[in-house]
Amino acid sequence: MKTWKTVLIAIVIAVAAFLIYGLIEPYLLDVEEEEAAIPNLPAEWEGQEIAVFGDFQVGMWLDNKSTVEEAVEKIVDRDPAAVLILGDFIYHPEDQSEAEVAQAVEVLRPIGEADIPVYTVLGNHDYGLDKKEGNPSPETVERLRNALADMGIEVLHNEAVALDAEGAVLADGESGLYIAGIGSEWAEEDVPAAAFEEIPDEAPRVALMHNPNSFEEIPVDSAPLAVAGHTHGGQISLPGLPQWSWVALTSEEPVHIDGWADSDYGAEGNRLYINRGIGMSAVPIRFNAKPELTFFTLNAAE
């Protein structure tokens, strides 16, 4: 009898410890430092930094908006050449989106005031989709687009823009770094080929998307650096076993969870990095999947 009581007490303690830590980890922001080799990178872009984060999920119960604020503060302090946001600004469908949009955009104001160029794509929650089978909400999308535009944040929807290292948009024919943004996969709005069709063949480029599954459709040698979010790093993950995570085990489609994807994923010449994001889905818990802000240092490929 004592043995069973001991086991039961141990289980209760372990579950309580898991829950307590799981509620704490969402506030433990992890700043990752990565390097990316970009073919034909202009000399002015050599060594420049690009900050990447996303999946704020503002509006979920016990959301960790304060962690977004911490990430924004770190971005402003580092003053990167550009900021890329991976979508899912909000969490709930359209009935609550107005307040969520206002909160999600307002928290980014310090980046705008620092005059750092910001580009983004939209995620499934921004379309009011909390599951793949659903009806996108054009009203929610329009509200978010307008709020982002008012903040000076440009949504790249299957299109690209060329920048110099000071963040200025370049005219056609001028040499710079192209930022290509791909639309939402769950909303059936992702057309990767369209995002790259206006980029000259040899021009340097970085691609961003919300869902890593859009990466498979990127043409060969189009994305030496592609970044995505959506997975929350599995959100609840066993150490060393990324596929044994809550997101991977509950997904009906293949899931690439965290960090650099396997070299055999996607077309030849393309490379994908998956950011763990800031927010959460379903439950306000993270375990072995700390929220992430990534700084990429760009270098010319040999």
XYZ file of N, CA and C in Angstrom, residues 61-300:
720
model
N -6.562 33.058 -24.123
C -6.570 33.210 -22.676
C -5.160 32.985 -22.134
N -4.759 33.888 -21.235
C -3.403 33.903 -20.686
C -2.341 34.021 -21.780
N -2.657 34.773 -22.850
C -1.617 34.967 -23.869
C -0.438 35.712 -23.245
N 0.734 35.552 -23.850
C 1.924 36.170 -23.270
C 2.367 37.373 -24.105
N 1.482 38.370 -24.157
C 1.793 39.601 -24.885
C 3.045 40.275 -24.331
N 3.302 40.086 -23.035
C 4.495 40.705 -22.436
C 5.773 40.156 -23.061
N 5.739 38.888 -23.519
C 6.915 38.330 -24.178
C 7.120 38.972 -25.547
N 6.029 39.292 -26.236
C 6.137 40.042 -27.491
C 6.789 41.397 -27.221
N 6.361 42.046 -26.157
C 6.938 43.348 -25.795
C 8.426 43.226 -25.507
N 8.827 42.146 -24.834
C 10.250 41.934 -24.560
C 11.029 41.745 -25.856
N 10.466 40.961 -26.775
C 11.124 40.744 -28.066
C 11.254 42.054 -28.835
N 10.211 42.853 -28.830
C 10.245 44.150 -29.514
C 11.342 45.033 -28.923
N 11.458 45.044 -27.613
C 12.498 45.846 -26.956
C 13.892 45.398 -27.393
N 14.106 44.094 -27.486
C 15.411 43.584 -27.911
C 15.693 43.940 -29.372
N 14.664 43.896 -30.199
C 14.839 44.266 -31.607
C 15.243 45.725 -31.734
N 14.561 46.582 -31.019
C 14.883 48.012 -31.078
C 16.314 48.254 -30.601
N 16.737 47.551 -29.559
C 18.105 47.708 -29.051
C 19.140 47.261 -30.077
N 18.846 46.185 -30.813
C 19.807 45.658 -31.794
C 19.793 46.441 -33.108
N 18.677 47.086 -33.415
C 18.537 47.893 -34.627
C 18.945 47.126 -35.886
N 18.269 46.009 -36.191
C 18.621 45.234 -37.388
C 18.249 45.988 -38.663
N 18.733 45.473 -39.779
C 18.431 46.102 -41.069
C 16.968 45.941 -41.443
N 16.333 44.870 -40.969
C 14.914 44.637 -41.263
C 14.354 43.656 -40.242
N 13.031 43.671 -40.120
C 12.315 42.733 -39.251
C 11.305 41.975 -40.103
N 11.280 40.663 -39.950
C 10.311 39.820 -40.650
C 9.401 39.165 -39.619
N 8.085 39.327 -39.784
C 7.101 38.757 -38.864
C 6.341 37.662 -39.599
N 6.168 36.529 -38.937
C 5.708 35.307 -39.591
C 4.209 35.054 -39.495
N 3.435 36.059 -39.104
C 1.983 35.910 -39.098
C 1.413 35.365 -37.807
N 0.101 35.139 -37.808
C -0.680 34.797 -36.614
C -0.527 35.875 -35.537
N -0.902 37.081 -35.908
C -0.898 38.195 -34.956
C -1.977 37.978 -33.897
N -3.116 37.430 -34.314
C -4.264 37.292 -33.415
C -4.638 35.817 -33.292
N -5.557 35.526 -32.350
C -5.900 34.129 -32.077
C -7.332 33.777 -32.443
N -8.297 34.574 -32.005
C -9.702 34.207 -32.157
C -10.242 34.538 -33.543
N -11.326 33.874 -33.936
C -12.012 34.254 -35.161
C -12.574 35.678 -35.087
N -13.282 36.057 -36.117
C -13.617 37.460 -36.338
C -14.440 38.112 -35.234
N -15.171 37.359 -34.431
C -16.044 38.005 -33.465
C -15.276 38.798 -32.403
N -13.991 38.478 -32.213
C -13.205 39.211 -31.229
C -11.973 39.876 -31.847
N -11.887 39.910 -33.153
C -10.639 40.304 -33.789
C -10.324 41.790 -33.676
N -11.330 42.651 -33.560
C -11.057 44.096 -33.565
C -10.149 44.492 -32.408
N -10.481 44.056 -31.193
C -9.650 44.383 -30.031
C -8.292 43.700 -30.131
N -8.271 42.457 -30.611
C -7.014 41.730 -30.727
C -6.082 42.396 -31.730
N -6.612 42.813 -32.872
C -5.801 43.497 -33.876
C -5.171 44.753 -33.282
N -5.967 45.540 -32.564
C -5.452 46.768 -31.957
C -4.308 46.467 -30.992
N -4.472 45.431 -30.172
C -3.416 45.070 -29.218
C -2.166 44.549 -29.919
N -2.362 43.670 -30.895
C -1.225 43.050 -31.572
C -0.395 44.070 -32.329
N -1.033 45.046 -32.934
C -0.323 46.045 -33.709
C 0.313 47.092 -32.792
N -0.389 47.469 -31.747
C 0.128 48.503 -30.845
C 1.444 48.074 -30.208
N 1.577 46.793 -29.895
C 2.792 46.327 -29.233
C 4.020 46.470 -30.139
N 3.801 46.607 -31.448
C 4.902 46.757 -32.396
C 5.311 48.208 -32.624
N 4.594 49.138 -32.004
C 4.842 50.555 -32.260
C 6.299 50.973 -32.050
N 6.999 50.480 -31.010
C 8.396 50.905 -30.828
C 9.294 50.592 -32.022
N 9.006 49.509 -32.754
C 9.811 49.199 -33.940
C 9.569 50.251 -35.010
N 8.293 50.622 -35.191
C 7.981 51.667 -36.160
C 8.615 52.994 -35.789
N 8.582 53.331 -34.506
C 9.170 54.594 -34.056
C 10.682 54.589 -34.212
N 11.298 53.391 -34.210
C 12.741 53.279 -34.421
C 13.104 53.299 -35.900
N 12.094 53.384 -36.751
C 12.282 53.470 -38.197
C 12.989 52.236 -38.764
N 12.657 51.070 -38.224
C 13.182 49.806 -38.747
C 12.149 49.235 -39.713
N 12.526 48.917 -40.952
C 11.540 48.381 -41.905
C 11.022 47.017 -41.459
N 9.714 46.823 -41.561
C 9.082 45.592 -41.116
C 8.218 45.034 -42.248
N 8.404 43.743 -42.518
C 7.597 43.053 -43.516
C 6.997 41.810 -42.878
N 5.816 41.438 -43.345
C 5.130 40.309 -42.724
C 4.320 39.537 -43.750
N 3.909 38.350 -43.347
C 2.892 37.577 -44.046
C 1.784 37.311 -43.035
N 0.657 36.815 -43.502
C -0.463 36.516 -42.616
C -0.560 35.011 -42.376
N -0.974 34.652 -41.148
C -1.129 33.244 -40.783
C -2.580 32.816 -40.787
N -2.814 31.559 -40.464
C -4.180 31.029 -40.509
C -5.106 31.732 -39.523
N -4.621 32.052 -38.322
C -5.483 32.730 -37.351
C -5.837 34.148 -37.811
N -4.957 34.762 -38.582
C -5.260 36.097 -39.118
C -6.417 36.044 -40.107
N -6.684 34.868 -40.651
C -7.826 34.656 -41.538
C -9.040 34.118 -40.772
N -8.919 34.003 -39.451
C -10.001 33.458 -38.659
C -10.071 31.948 -38.706
N -8.952 31.291 -39.044
C -8.936 29.836 -39.191
C -8.159 29.204 -38.045
N -8.873 28.473 -37.174
C -8.179 27.727 -36.135
C -8.061 26.257 -36.494
N -8.542 25.895 -37.678
C -8.329 24.572 -38.238
C -8.287 24.716 -39.759
N -7.691 23.724 -40.415
C -7.465 23.862 -41.848
C -8.764 23.876 -42.634
N -9.752 23.106 -42.192
C -11.047 23.097 -42.875
C -11.910 24.201 -42.266
N -12.075 25.281 -42.960
C -12.873 26.387 -42.458
C -13.044 27.444 -43.524
N -13.784 28.483 -43.181
C -14.031 29.574 -44.113
C -13.260 30.809 -43.675
N -12.316 31.279 -44.486
C -11.559 32.479 -44.134
C -12.471 33.679 -43.952
N -12.057 34.589 -43.089
C -12.830 35.796 -42.814
C -12.176 36.994 -43.495
N -12.721 37.452 -44.623
C -12.124 38.606 -45.302
C -12.181 39.873 -44.467
N -13.196 40.002 -43.604
C -13.290 41.192 -42.758
C -12.135 41.263 -41.770
N -11.799 40.110 -41.172
C -10.675 40.068 -40.234
C -9.374 40.407 -40.942
N -9.167 39.841 -42.126
C -7.938 40.093 -42.890
C -7.819 41.569 -43.244
N -8.915 42.156 -43.709
C -8.879 43.560 -44.111
C -8.589 44.461 -42.914
N -9.206 44.148 -41.773
C -8.970 44.937 -40.567
C -7.505 44.883 -40.157
N -6.917 43.694 -40.216
C -5.520 43.541 -39.826
C -4.596 44.218 -40.831
N -4.860 44.041 -42.116
C -4.032 44.690 -43.141
C -4.008 46.207 -42.958
N -5.171 46.789 -42.715
C -5.255 48.240 -42.557
C -4.496 48.707 -41.317
N -4.638 47.948 -40.228
C -3.950 48.326 -38.996
C -2.438 48.224 -39.167
N -1.969 47.191 -39.850
C -0.538 47.040 -40.094
C -0.021 48.152 -41.008
N -0.783 48.473 -42.038
C -0.376 49.539 -42.955
C -0.275 50.872 -42.230
N -1.200 51.132 -41.318
C -1.158 52.381 -40.548
C 0.105 52.457 -39.693
N 0.640 51.284 -39.318
C 1.852 51.223 -38.512
C 3.104 51.227 -39.397
N 2.922 51.212 -40.709
C 4.058 51.186 -41.626
C 4.597 49.791 -41.883
N 3.801 48.753 -41.569
C 4.211 47.365 -41.776
C 3.562 46.851 -43.053
N 4.369 46.355 -43.980
C 3.850 45.907 -45.269
C 3.616 44.404 -45.276
N 2.413 44.002 -45.683
C 2.095 42.587 -45.858
C 2.518 42.184 -47.266
N 3.387 41.179 -47.348
C 3.821 40.651 -48.640
C 2.984 39.416 -48.954
N 2.138 39.534 -49.959
C 1.209 38.453 -50.310
C 1.602 37.897 -51.668
N 2.430 36.841 -51.658
C 2.930 36.240 -52.891
C 3.592 37.283 -53.785
N 4.454 38.068 -53.162
C 5.152 39.142 -53.862
C 6.477 39.414 -53.162
N 7.296 40.243 -53.792
C 8.617 40.539 -53.253
C 8.913 42.028 -53.362
N 9.843 42.473 -52.521
C 10.287 43.849 -52.539
C 11.800 43.847 -52.376
N 12.490 44.797 -53.040
C 13.949 44.891 -52.950
C 14.327 46.035 -52.018
N 15.299 45.776 -51.124
C 15.720 46.762 -50.134
C 17.221 46.996 -50.225
N 17.629 48.236 -49.890
C 19.048 48.447 -49.622
C 19.288 48.227 -48.132
N 20.539 48.287 -47.704
C 20.882 47.965 -46.319
C 20.388 49.010 -45.329
N 19.894 50.131 -45.823
C 19.309 51.154 -44.955
C 17.794 51.001 -44.846
N 17.260 49.985 -45.525
C 15.829 49.726 -45.441
C 15.005 50.415 -46.503
N 15.653 51.156 -47.406
C 14.912 51.852 -48.450
C 14.489 50.875 -49.545
N 13.273 51.043 -50.044
C 12.769 50.207 -51.137
C 13.406 50.678 -52.437
N 13.917 49.736 -53.223
C 14.624 50.063 -54.457
C 13.690 49.969 -55.654
N 14.003 50.740 -56.666
C 13.224 50.699 -57.902
C 13.642 49.490 -58.726
N 12.828 49.151 -59.716
C 13.141 48.029 -60.601
C 14.506 48.224 -61.237
N 15.295 47.142 -61.233
C 16.603 47.196 -61.867
C 17.733 47.546 -60.932
N 17.426 48.082 -59.744
C 18.471 48.408 -58.787
C 18.856 47.173 -57.989
N 20.118 47.092 -57.591
C 20.634 45.916 -56.904
C 20.422 46.035 -55.405
N 19.813 45.010 -54.825
C 19.587 45.001 -53.382
C 19.218 43.602 -52.939
N 18.701 43.491 -51.729
C 18.249 42.205 -51.200
C 16.730 42.133 -51.346
N 16.250 41.056 -51.967
C 14.816 40.882 -52.141
C 14.227 40.130 -50.944
N 13.084 40.621 -50.466
C 12.303 39.941 -49.440
C 11.038 39.427 -50.116
N 10.852 38.110 -50.137
C 9.693 37.500 -50.790
C 8.764 36.924 -49.732
N 7.487 37.292 -49.786
C 6.505 36.817 -48.824
C 5.457 35.935 -49.472
N 5.145 34.802 -48.825
C 4.209 33.816 -49.363
C 2.930 33.809 -48.525
N 1.775 33.734 -49.169
C 0.485 33.793 -48.497
C 0.188 32.576 -47.637
N -0.944 32.634 -46.938
C -1.334 31.612 -45.973
C -1.706 30.291 -46.642
N -1.082 29.209 -46.173
C -1.341 27.882 -46.733
C -2.729 27.378 -46.358
N -3.133 27.553 -45.103
C -4.452 27.071 -44.678
C -5.577 27.818 -45.382
N -5.362 29.079 -45.700
C -6.374 29.858 -46.411
C -6.317 29.618 -47.911
N -5.437 28.695 -48.340
C -5.237 28.375 -49.754
C -4.849 29.624 -50.546
N -4.007 30.436 -49.912
C -3.550 31.678 -50.526
C -2.046 31.659 -50.803
N -1.391 30.492 -50.627
C 0.056 30.448 -50.851
C 0.365 30.078 -52.300
N 1.070 30.984 -52.979
C 1.491 30.754 -54.368
C 2.983 31.099 -54.438
N 3.841 30.189 -53.987
C 5.267 30.507 -53.908
C 5.876 30.982 -55.221
N 5.515 30.368 -56.336
C 6.108 30.765 -57.612
C 5.852 32.239 -57.904
N 4.651 32.731 -57.542
C 4.325 34.133 -57.788
C 5.198 35.068 -56.952
N 5.568 34.628 -55.747
C 6.386 35.471 -54.877
C 7.777 35.701 -55.456
N 8.228 34.789 -56.326
C 9.596 34.895 -56.852
C 9.655 35.308 -58.317
N 8.517 35.388 -58.991
C 8.565 35.571 -60.444
C 9.114 36.926 -60.871
N 9.041 37.937 -60.002
C 9.565 39.259 -60.364
C 11.001 39.469 -59.890
N 11.592 38.451 -59.256
C 12.968 38.573 -58.766
C 13.922 38.103 -59.859
N 14.907 38.925 -60.239
C 15.891 38.475 -61.235
C 16.576 37.185 -60.788
N 16.929 36.339 -61.751
C 17.426 35.003 -61.453
C 18.601 34.988 -60.487
N 19.524 35.883 -60.615
C 20.743 35.867 -59.799
C 20.658 36.783 -58.582
N 19.520 37.418 -58.370
C 19.414 38.382 -57.277
C 19.372 37.678 -55.919
N 19.985 38.253 -54.886
C 19.927 37.678 -53.541
C 18.530 37.839 -52.955
N 18.119 36.879 -52.136
C 16.768 36.951 -51.606
C 16.626 36.170 -50.311
N 15.625 36.586 -49.522
C 15.187 35.900 -48.308
C 13.677 35.720 -48.443
N 13.158 34.559 -48.049
C 11.727 34.286 -48.161
C 11.120 34.090 -46.785
N 9.879 34.540 -46.638
C 9.162 34.278 -45.396
C 7.773 33.756 -45.709
N 7.277 32.898 -44.819
C 5.960 32.302 -44.944
C 5.490 31.981 -43.541
N 4.194 31.731 -43.382
C 3.711 31.325 -42.069
C 3.890 29.826 -41.854
N 3.351 29.040 -42.750
C 3.337 27.590 -42.583
C 4.540 26.970 -43.288
N 5.354 26.169 -42.586
C 6.515 25.549 -43.230
C 6.162 24.684 -44.426
N 4.924 24.198 -44.513
C 4.551 23.332 -45.627
C 4.557 24.062 -46.964
N 4.480 25.400 -46.938
C 4.565 26.155 -48.188
C 5.954 26.040 -48.815
N 6.943 25.705 -48.006
C 8.331 25.629 -48.479
C 8.500 24.591 -49.582
N 7.738 23.524 -49.527
C 7.878 22.446 -50.513
C 7.639 22.924 -51.942
N 6.829 23.968 -52.098
C 6.455 24.428 -53.441
C 7.357 25.545 -53.965
N 8.371 25.939 -53.201
C 9.274 26.996 -53.667
C 10.160 26.435 -54.777
N 10.294 27.142 -55.900
C 11.101 26.625 -57.011
C 12.566 26.420 -56.622
N 13.242 25.588 -57.376
C 14.654 25.269 -57.158
C 15.492 26.542 -57.127
N 16.444 26.589 -56.183
C 17.416 27.689 -56.077
C 16.756 29.057 -55.923
N 15.599 29.091 -55.283
C 14.901 30.368 -55.103
C 15.045 30.941 -53.702
N 15.347 30.091 -52.710
C 15.297 30.551 -51.318
C 16.476 29.997 -50.511
N 17.661 30.627 -50.636
C 18.798 30.179 -49.824
C 18.546 30.346 -48.333
N 17.662 31.281 -47.985
C 17.174 31.405 -46.609
C 15.668 31.626 -46.673
N 14.919 30.677 -46.122
C 13.476 30.821 -45.962
C 13.158 30.654 -44.483
N 12.211 31.436 -43.983
C 11.832 31.366 -42.569
C 10.324 31.159 -42.467
N 9.921 30.375 -41.462
C 8.511 30.070 -41.242
C 8.253 29.959 -39.748
N 6.974 29.930 -39.384
C 6.575 29.784 -37.993
C 5.543 28.681 -37.867
N 4.399 28.996 -37.231
C 3.201 28.150 -37.183
C 3.257 27.009 -36.172
N 4.418 26.385 -35.966
C 4.475 25.143 -35.186
C 4.657 25.359 -33.689
N 5.086 26.545 -33.273
C 5.374 26.833 -31.862
C 6.437 25.885 -31.298
N 7.286 25.352 -32.170
C 8.299 24.411 -31.715
C 7.723 23.136 -31.146
N 6.488 22.821 -31.519
C 5.784 21.676 -30.960
C 4.966 22.032 -29.746
N 5.271 23.174 -29.129
C 4.620 23.748 -27.943
C 4.851 22.921 -26.683
N 4.559 21.631 -26.725
C 4.886 20.726 -25.624
C 5.671 19.583 -26.244
N 6.969 19.544 -25.977
C 7.849 18.642 -26.708
C 8.759 17.880 -25.763
N 9.025 16.623 -26.101
C 9.975 15.836 -25.333
C 11.398 16.208 -25.752
N 12.297 16.426 -24.813
C 13.681 16.778 -25.157
C 14.322 15.737 -26.076
N 14.884 16.223 -27.190
C 15.558 15.339 -28.130
C 14.645 14.562 -29.049
N 13.332 14.721 -28.899
C 12.375 13.982 -29.726
C 11.329 14.951 -30.277
N 11.716 15.815 -31.229
C 10.802 16.851 -31.708
C 9.511 16.318 -32.306
N 9.555 15.125 -32.905
C 8.330 14.588 -33.493
C 7.378 14.026 -32.435
N 7.874 13.871 -31.198
C 7.004 13.490 -30.095
C 6.598 14.756 -29.355
N 5.911 15.607 -30.070
C 5.442 16.866 -29.507
C 3.937 16.947 -29.681
N 3.327 17.839 -28.914
C 1.880 17.988 -28.985
C 1.427 18.385 -30.387
N 2.134 19.313 -31.025
C 1.743 19.761 -32.362
C 1.917 18.645 -33.386
N 3.051 17.943 -33.337
C 3.301 16.890 -34.315
C 2.305 15.734 -34.174
N 1.997 15.369 -32.946
C 1.126 14.216 -32.722
C -0.346 14.514 -32.995
N -0.731 15.788 -32.958
C -2.131 16.141 -33.199
C -2.368 16.652 -34.619
N -1.315 16.793 -35.400
C -1.459 17.309 -36.760
C -1.854 16.203 -37.724
N -2.686 16.536 -38.701
C -3.090 15.582 -39.727
C -2.184 15.658 -40.954
N -1.174 16.522 -40.916
C -0.253 16.667 -42.023
C 1.173 16.638 -41.486
N 2.173 16.365 -42.338
C 3.554 16.360 -41.867
C 3.927 17.707 -41.239
N 4.680 17.668 -40.154
C 5.035 18.888 -39.439
C 6.548 18.957 -39.266
N 7.128 20.050 -39.694
C 8.540 20.334 -39.430
C 8.558 21.325 -38.276
N 9.191 20.942 -37.175
C 8.902 21.553 -35.896
C 9.725 22.794 -35.575
N 11.052 22.714 -35.694
C 11.881 23.701 -35.000
C 13.256 23.777 -35.649
N 13.776 24.997 -35.803
C 15.141 25.171 -36.280
C 15.283 24.851 -37.765
N 16.509 24.491 -38.164
C 16.779 24.194 -39.571
C 16.130 22.872 -39.973
N 15.352 22.899 -41.032
C 14.721 21.678 -41.539
C 15.774 20.779 -42.175
N 15.464 19.503 -42.282
C 16.384 18.553 -42.903
C 16.777 19.023 -44.302
N 18.019 18.743 -44.682
C 18.542 19.221 -45.959
C 17.802 18.638 -47.159
N 17.119 17.495 -46.961
C 16.394 16.890 -48.082
C 14.952 17.379 -48.183
N 14.578 18.346 -47.340
C 13.223 18.883 -47.398
C 13.192 20.067 -48.356
N 12.250 20.073 -49.274
C 12.140 21.157 -50.236
C 13.031 20.932 -51.448
N 12.957 21.880 -52.390
C 13.706 21.767 -53.638
C 15.188 22.077 -53.413
N 15.991 21.616 -54.337
C 17.446 21.810 -54.255
C 17.796 23.295 -54.208
N 18.755 23.625 -53.351
C 19.223 25.004 -53.254
C 18.425 25.866 -52.295
N 17.385 25.298 -51.684
C 16.554 26.047 -50.739
C 16.808 25.551 -49.313
N 16.712 26.471 -48.352
C 16.991 26.123 -46.964
C 15.967 26.800 -46.066
N 15.411 26.046 -45.124
C 14.315 26.540 -44.289
C 14.681 26.530 -42.815
N 14.361 27.643 -42.142
C 14.492 27.733 -40.688
C 13.108 27.994 -40.102
N 12.740 27.199 -39.065
C 11.416 27.317 -38.449
C 11.566 27.940 -37.066
N 10.965 29.103 -36.905
C 10.998 29.849 -35.649
C 9.885 29.360 -34.722
N 10.164 29.221 -33.430
C 9.185 28.683 -32.486
C 8.078 29.680 -32.135
N 8.236 30.939 -32.522
C 7.193 31.918 -32.269
C 7.076 32.291 -30.803
N 6.064 33.102 -30.503
C 5.884 33.648 -29.159
C 4.664 33.041 -28.465
N 3.561 32.907 -29.181
C 2.300 32.530 -28.553
C 2.049 31.042 -28.513
N 0.794 30.676 -28.267
C 0.403 29.285 -28.053
C -0.984 29.032 -28.639
N -1.310 27.745 -28.752
C -2.646 27.339 -29.182
C -3.261 26.422 -28.137
N -4.569 26.506 -27.989
C -5.377 25.617 -27.143
C -5.129 25.816 -25.655
N -3.893 25.626 -25.203
C -3.574 25.791 -23.777
C -2.377 26.732 -23.644
N -2.352 27.578 -22.610
C -1.273 28.567 -22.464
C -0.030 27.973 -21.816
N 0.443 26.868 -22.379
C 1.580 26.143 -21.822
C 2.604 25.881 -22.915
N 3.859 26.058 -22.568
C 4.973 25.597 -23.398
C 5.879 24.722 -22.535
N 6.414 23.681 -23.162
C 7.357 22.819 -22.450
C 8.423 22.373 -23.441
N 9.682 22.696 -23.142
C 10.792 22.402 -24.047
C 10.573 23.040 -25.421
N 9.965 24.207 -25.425
C 9.686 24.924 -26.678
C 9.609 26.421 -26.370
N 10.685 26.963 -25.836
C 10.677 28.364 -25.414
C 10.319 29.289 -26.576
N 9.622 30.386 -26.281
C 9.357 31.378 -27.326
C 10.671 31.896 -27.897
N 10.654 32.239 -29.183
C 11.912 32.516 -29.883
C 11.892 33.829 -30.659
N 12.996 34.543 -30.552
C 13.341 35.657 -31.421
C 14.656 35.278 -32.079
N 14.701 35.323 -33.403
C 15.907 34.911 -34.127
C 16.539 36.105 -34.828
N 17.857 36.225 -34.687
C 18.630 37.201 -35.449
C 19.516 36.448 -36.443
N 19.308 36.713 -37.725
C 20.131 36.116 -38.764
C 21.183 37.140 -39.232
N 22.432 36.726 -39.196
C 23.505 37.525 -39.781
C 23.732 37.032 -41.200
N 23.663 37.939 -42.168
C 23.771 37.563 -43.568
C 25.224 37.640 -44.046
N 25.629 36.614 -44.782
C 26.965 36.564 -45.370
C 26.844 36.138 -46.819
N 27.815 36.552 -47.640
C 27.812 36.153 -49.027
C 28.187 34.681 -49.133
